[in-house]
Short mmCIF file of C-alpha atoms (C1' of nucleotides) in Angstrom, two decimals:
data_model
loop_
_atom_site.label_atom_id
_atom_site.label_comp_id
_atom_site.label_asym_id
_atom_site.label_seq_id
_atom_site.Cartn_x
_atom_site.Cartn_y
_atom_site.Cartn_z
CA MET A 189 -66.37 -9.94 26.46
CA ASN A 190 -67.65 -6.44 25.86
CA ILE A 191 -66.69 -5.59 22.29
CA GLN A 192 -66.78 -1.85 22.91
CA PHE A 193 -64.03 -1.96 25.51
CA LYS A 194 -61.62 -3.15 22.85
CA LYS A 195 -62.02 -0.16 20.57
CA GLY A 196 -58.67 1.48 20.16
CA VAL A 197 -57.04 -0.82 22.69
CA LEU A 198 -56.18 -3.54 20.21
CA GLU A 199 -54.06 -0.98 18.43
CA LEU A 200 -52.24 -0.41 21.69
CA CYS A 201 -51.70 -4.16 22.11
CA VAL A 202 -50.29 -4.55 18.61
CA PHE A 203 -47.92 -1.64 19.25
CA ALA A 204 -46.83 -3.13 22.55
CA ILE A 205 -45.97 -6.52 21.11
CA LEU A 206 -44.19 -5.18 18.04
CA ASP A 207 -42.27 -2.72 20.16
CA ASN A 208 -40.72 -5.76 21.75
CA GLY A 209 -39.81 -7.55 18.51
CA ASP A 210 -40.98 -8.42 14.99
CA CYS A 211 -44.01 -10.64 14.52
CA TYR A 212 -46.26 -11.88 11.76
CA GLY A 213 -50.04 -11.37 11.81
CA TYR A 214 -51.11 -14.84 12.85
CA GLU A 215 -48.60 -14.81 15.70
CA LEU A 216 -49.96 -11.47 16.93
CA VAL A 217 -53.48 -12.84 16.98
CA ASN A 218 -52.33 -15.76 19.12
CA LYS A 219 -50.34 -13.62 21.54
CA ILE A 220 -53.15 -11.16 22.10
CA SER A 221 -55.71 -13.96 22.37
CA GLU A 222 -53.97 -15.20 25.49
CA ASN A 223 -55.46 -12.23 27.31
CA ILE A 224 -58.18 -10.73 25.12
CA LEU A 225 -60.64 -12.42 22.77
CA ILE A 226 -59.84 -11.28 19.27
CA SER A 227 -60.58 -12.18 15.65
CA GLU A 228 -58.21 -12.37 12.68
CA GLY A 229 -60.45 -10.11 10.64
CA THR A 230 -59.57 -7.38 13.10
CA ILE A 231 -55.80 -7.64 13.08
CA TYR A 232 -55.00 -7.81 9.38
CA PRO A 233 -56.76 -4.56 8.42
CA LEU A 234 -55.26 -2.92 11.50
CA LEU A 235 -51.71 -3.95 10.53
CA ARG A 236 -52.26 -2.67 7.02
CA ARG A 237 -53.55 0.67 8.28
CA LEU A 238 -50.70 1.23 10.71
CA THR A 239 -48.19 0.23 8.05
CA ASN A 240 -49.70 2.71 5.61
CA GLU A 241 -49.46 5.37 8.30
CA GLY A 242 -45.74 4.72 8.62
CA TYR A 243 -45.69 3.11 12.05
CA PHE A 244 -44.64 -0.34 10.82
CA THR A 245 -42.71 -1.79 7.90
CA SER A 246 -43.09 -5.38 6.68
CA TYR A 247 -41.02 -8.10 5.08
CA LEU A 248 -41.71 -11.66 3.94
CA ILE A 249 -40.01 -14.77 5.24
CA GLU A 250 -40.57 -18.27 3.84
CA SER A 251 -42.02 -20.73 6.29
CA SER A 252 -41.78 -24.48 6.43
CA GLU A 253 -45.34 -24.72 7.76
CA GLY A 254 -47.70 -22.95 5.39
CA PRO A 255 -47.48 -19.86 3.23
CA PRO A 256 -44.74 -17.24 3.73
CA ARG A 257 -45.08 -15.14 6.84
CA LYS A 258 -45.34 -11.39 6.62
CA TYR A 259 -43.36 -9.97 9.51
CA TYR A 260 -44.00 -6.48 10.83
CA LYS A 261 -41.35 -4.22 12.35
CA ILE A 262 -42.11 -1.07 14.32
CA THR A 263 -40.54 2.19 13.07
CA ALA A 264 -38.99 4.93 15.22
CA GLU A 265 -42.14 6.99 14.72
CA GLY A 266 -44.26 4.00 15.65
CA SER A 267 -42.30 3.58 18.84
CA LYS A 268 -42.90 7.21 19.73
CA VAL A 269 -46.63 6.92 19.07
CA TYR A 270 -46.72 3.76 21.16
CA ASN A 271 -45.26 5.49 24.19
CA ASP A 272 -47.76 8.33 23.96
CA LEU A 273 -50.60 5.88 23.52
CA LYS A 274 -49.50 3.83 26.48
CA ASP A 275 -49.43 6.92 28.72
CA GLU A 276 -52.88 7.90 27.48
CA TRP A 277 -54.14 4.42 28.30
CA HIS A 278 -52.88 4.53 31.88
CA GLN A 279 -54.32 8.01 32.39
CA PHE A 280 -57.60 6.88 30.96
CA VAL A 281 -57.85 3.86 33.24
CA LEU A 282 -57.14 6.08 36.24
CA GLY A 283 -59.92 8.46 35.19
CA VAL A 284 -62.48 5.70 34.74
CA ASN A 285 -61.56 4.08 38.02
CA ARG A 286 -62.00 7.42 39.80
CA VAL A 287 -65.51 7.74 38.41
CA ILE A 288 -66.35 4.20 39.53
CA GLU A 289 -64.78 4.52 42.97
CA ARG A 290 -66.47 7.80 43.76
CA GLY A 291 -69.78 6.12 42.99
CA GLU A 292 -69.02 3.39 45.48
CA LYS A 293 -67.77 5.49 48.35
CA ASN A 294 -70.42 8.20 48.57
CA MET B 291 -57.84 12.08 24.54
CA ASN B 292 -58.18 8.97 22.42
CA ILE B 293 -61.85 8.76 21.47
CA GLN B 294 -61.74 5.02 20.90
CA PHE B 295 -60.80 4.22 24.48
CA LYS B 296 -64.14 5.62 25.61
CA LYS B 297 -66.28 3.22 23.62
CA GLY B 298 -68.46 1.33 26.02
CA VAL B 299 -66.78 2.83 29.03
CA LEU B 300 -69.01 5.88 29.18
CA GLU B 301 -71.90 3.50 29.65
CA LEU B 302 -70.03 2.05 32.61
CA CYS B 303 -69.49 5.54 34.06
CA VAL B 304 -73.15 6.45 33.75
CA PHE B 305 -74.09 3.21 35.47
CA ALA B 306 -71.58 3.84 38.25
CA ILE B 307 -72.86 7.32 39.03
CA LEU B 308 -76.54 6.43 38.88
CA ASP B 309 -75.95 3.35 41.01
CA ASN B 310 -74.97 5.80 43.73
CA GLY B 311 -78.00 8.08 43.37
CA ASP B 312 -80.37 9.78 40.93
CA CYS B 313 -79.00 12.41 38.56
CA TYR B 314 -80.17 14.45 35.60
CA GLY B 315 -78.37 14.43 32.28
CA TYR B 316 -76.53 17.69 32.53
CA GLU B 317 -75.27 16.77 35.98
CA LEU B 318 -73.95 13.45 34.69
CA VAL B 319 -72.04 15.22 31.95
CA ASN B 320 -70.40 17.47 34.52
CA LYS B 321 -69.51 14.66 36.90
CA ILE B 322 -67.96 12.51 34.23
CA SER B 323 -66.16 15.49 32.72
CA GLU B 324 -64.15 15.86 35.90
CA ASN B 325 -62.20 12.79 34.84
CA ILE B 326 -62.95 12.11 31.16
CA LEU B 327 -63.59 14.52 28.31
CA ILE B 328 -67.16 14.04 27.18
CA SER B 329 -69.82 15.74 25.08
CA GLU B 330 -73.52 16.26 25.82
CA GLY B 331 -74.45 14.78 22.49
CA THR B 332 -73.07 11.50 23.77
CA ILE B 333 -74.90 11.27 27.08
CA TYR B 334 -78.45 12.10 26.10
CA PRO B 335 -78.81 9.37 23.47
CA LEU B 336 -77.08 6.96 25.84
CA LEU B 337 -79.52 7.71 28.66
CA ARG B 338 -82.43 7.25 26.30
CA ARG B 339 -81.11 3.92 25.09
CA LEU B 340 -80.47 2.52 28.56
CA THR B 341 -83.87 3.73 29.72
CA ASN B 342 -85.54 1.99 26.78
CA GLU B 343 -83.66 -1.17 27.66
CA GLY B 344 -85.11 -1.06 31.17
CA TYR B 345 -81.97 -0.18 33.12
CA PHE B 346 -83.14 3.27 34.16
CA THR B 347 -86.43 5.02 34.81
CA SER B 348 -86.88 8.79 34.66
CA TYR B 349 -88.96 11.51 36.31
CA LEU B 350 -89.17 15.29 35.92
CA ILE B 351 -88.52 17.85 38.63
CA GLU B 352 -89.06 21.60 38.20
CA SER B 353 -85.94 23.69 38.55
CA SER B 354 -85.49 27.33 39.47
CA GLU B 355 -82.56 27.63 37.08
CA GLY B 356 -83.70 26.65 33.62
CA PRO B 357 -86.05 24.03 32.23
CA PRO B 358 -87.24 21.07 34.33
CA ARG B 359 -84.61 18.49 35.06
CA LYS B 360 -85.10 14.91 33.95
CA TYR B 361 -83.75 12.70 36.69
CA TYR B 362 -82.72 9.13 36.03
CA LYS B 363 -82.97 6.29 38.55
CA ILE B 364 -81.28 2.95 38.12
CA THR B 365 -83.50 -0.16 38.23
CA ALA B 366 -82.73 -3.44 39.97
CA GLU B 367 -81.88 -4.96 36.61
CA GLY B 368 -79.66 -1.99 35.82
CA SER B 369 -77.82 -2.48 39.08
CA LYS B 370 -77.19 -6.11 38.22
CA VAL B 371 -75.90 -5.22 34.75
CA TYR B 372 -73.66 -2.58 36.29
CA ASN B 373 -71.97 -5.05 38.59
CA ASP B 374 -71.29 -7.45 35.73
CA LEU B 375 -70.00 -4.63 33.57
CA LYS B 376 -67.72 -3.39 36.32
CA ASP B 377 -66.19 -6.84 36.75
CA GLU B 378 -65.72 -7.12 33.00
CA TRP B 379 -63.97 -3.75 33.00
CA HIS B 380 -61.50 -4.75 35.70
CA GLN B 381 -60.76 -8.06 33.96
CA PHE B 382 -60.29 -6.26 30.69
CA VAL B 383 -57.82 -3.77 32.14
CA LEU B 384 -55.84 -6.62 33.67
CA GLY B 385 -55.69 -8.38 30.30
CA VAL B 386 -54.51 -5.30 28.45
CA ASN B 387 -51.91 -4.52 31.08
CA ARG B 388 -50.56 -8.06 30.85
CA VAL B 389 -50.10 -7.65 27.10
CA ILE B 390 -48.29 -4.36 27.61
CA GLU B 391 -46.13 -5.56 30.48
CA ARG B 392 -45.03 -8.70 28.71
CA GLY B 393 -43.87 -6.53 25.85
CA GLU B 394 -41.77 -4.46 28.23
CA LYS B 395 -40.16 -7.26 30.21
CA ASN B 396 -38.98 -9.60 27.45
"C1'" DC C 195 -56.66 -37.66 -2.22
"C1'" DA C 196 -58.83 -35.54 1.72
"C1'" DA C 197 -58.72 -33.44 6.04
"C1'" DA C 198 -56.50 -30.39 9.29
"C1'" DC C 199 -53.68 -26.84 10.15
"C1'" DT C 200 -51.03 -22.52 9.24
"C1'" DA C 201 -51.35 -18.10 7.28
"C1'" DT C 202 -52.98 -14.25 4.59
"C1'" DC C 203 -56.62 -11.25 3.03
"C1'" DT C 204 -61.45 -8.84 1.85
"C1'" DT C 205 -66.28 -7.12 2.38
"C1'" DG C 206 -70.03 -5.11 4.60
"C1'" DC C 207 -72.36 -4.54 8.96
"C1'" DA C 208 -73.12 -2.85 13.74
"C1'" DC C 209 -72.15 -0.03 17.39
"C1'" DT C 210 -70.92 4.16 19.71
"C1'" DG C 211 -69.01 8.92 20.49
"C1'" DC C 212 -69.00 13.37 18.64
"C1'" DA C 213 -69.58 17.77 16.25
"C1'" DA C 214 -72.81 20.87 15.31
"C1'" DG C 215 -76.62 22.48 15.81
"C1'" DG C 216 -81.61 23.62 17.74
"C1'" DT C 217 -85.15 24.61 21.63
"C1'" DA C 218 -86.47 26.70 26.14
"C1'" DG C 219 -86.49 28.60 30.66
"C1'" DT C 220 -84.34 31.87 34.25
"C1'" DG C 221 -81.81 35.87 35.96
"C1'" DG C 222 -79.23 39.96 35.54
"C1'" DT C 223 -77.78 44.46 33.24
"C1'" DG C 224 -78.35 48.65 30.75
"C1'" DC D 164 -87.86 46.03 27.22
"C1'" DA D 165 -83.73 44.10 24.82
"C1'" DC D 166 -79.95 41.48 25.37
"C1'" DC D 167 -76.81 38.18 27.14
"C1'" DA D 168 -75.22 34.27 29.96
"C1'" DC D 169 -76.27 30.21 31.83
"C1'" DT D 170 -78.77 25.91 32.66
"C1'" DA D 171 -80.86 22.05 30.57
"C1'" DC D 172 -82.86 19.32 27.15
"C1'" DC D 173 -82.76 17.21 22.52
"C1'" DT D 174 -81.62 15.61 17.32
"C1'" DT D 175 -79.02 14.45 13.04
"C1'" DG D 176 -75.52 12.52 10.41
"C1'" DC D 177 -70.75 11.27 10.30
"C1'" DA D 178 -66.43 8.75 11.51
"C1'" DG D 179 -63.84 5.16 13.39
"C1'" DT D 180 -63.25 0.36 14.68
"C1'" DG D 181 -64.12 -4.69 15.64
"C1'" DC D 182 -66.27 -8.61 13.81
"C1'" DA D 183 -68.58 -12.28 11.25
"C1'" DA D 184 -68.16 -14.66 7.32
"C1'" DG D 185 -65.87 -16.09 3.85
"C1'" DA D 186 -62.04 -16.66 0.12
"C1'" DT D 187 -57.33 -18.15 -0.99
"C1'" DA D 188 -53.20 -21.04 -0.63
"C1'" DG D 189 -49.45 -23.73 1.14
"C1'" DT D 190 -47.93 -27.94 4.22
"C1'" DT D 191 -48.51 -32.10 6.74
"C1'" DT D 192 -50.63 -36.38 8.03
"C1'" DG D 193 -53.71 -40.26 7.62
#
DNA sequence: CAAACTATCTTGCACTGCAAGGTAGTGGTG
DNA sequence: CACCACTACCTTGCAGTGCAAGATAGTTTG
């Protein structure tokens, strides 16, 4: 898979999943991996950054299978940013598809 | 517009336009700009790179409005790469949209 | 005890778009 | 002629992001 396509979009995916309910990092990696190839080394720094920026908060919960899980919860501000980002994404896809389609028709 | 979304996609746009007919750099910038915000400083290095990689060839044509225009023509190999890239793009968009939609439904 | 799995985290690299600039040629206006 | 606007090309260095590779640590199973 083209690495470059993912730039900025993984952030959108993390927002989308957390907007639907709390998750821990490892779980996010698995959920996203169902549709897009992704590495753990990508998600953990991303979660930390977005938490520092105030879009997520985190809390620890003990697990019976491994070390405690760090759950992330989206904030109201994060939810707002997510909606803007999602709109931008759809607009962007439309723009790219127009460029491609025009090339094919003419 | 989110800069990160563009990563790798501008390459796809350049391929798409040249696959439909020869263009010079400035013209490409204008065509793409109709749908996606873009800077000249992005396109020229990109054209050079893809030409070095054998996906485009170039030739000069005198112009009556400014310096000679450097036209780019896509090669057979470039055309092949474009088709693969286009498929990858569509698959990628589907994957991202599935992640987003699942978040909204549940 | 050792392997396999879950789960977290860090470091440094590679790639790509952009801002900010420079260089040149043409055409028009005063 | 001097000046500006426009077309058209190009370069440099920076910023952001994903990844490979690896470290750490707990639990379960053979």
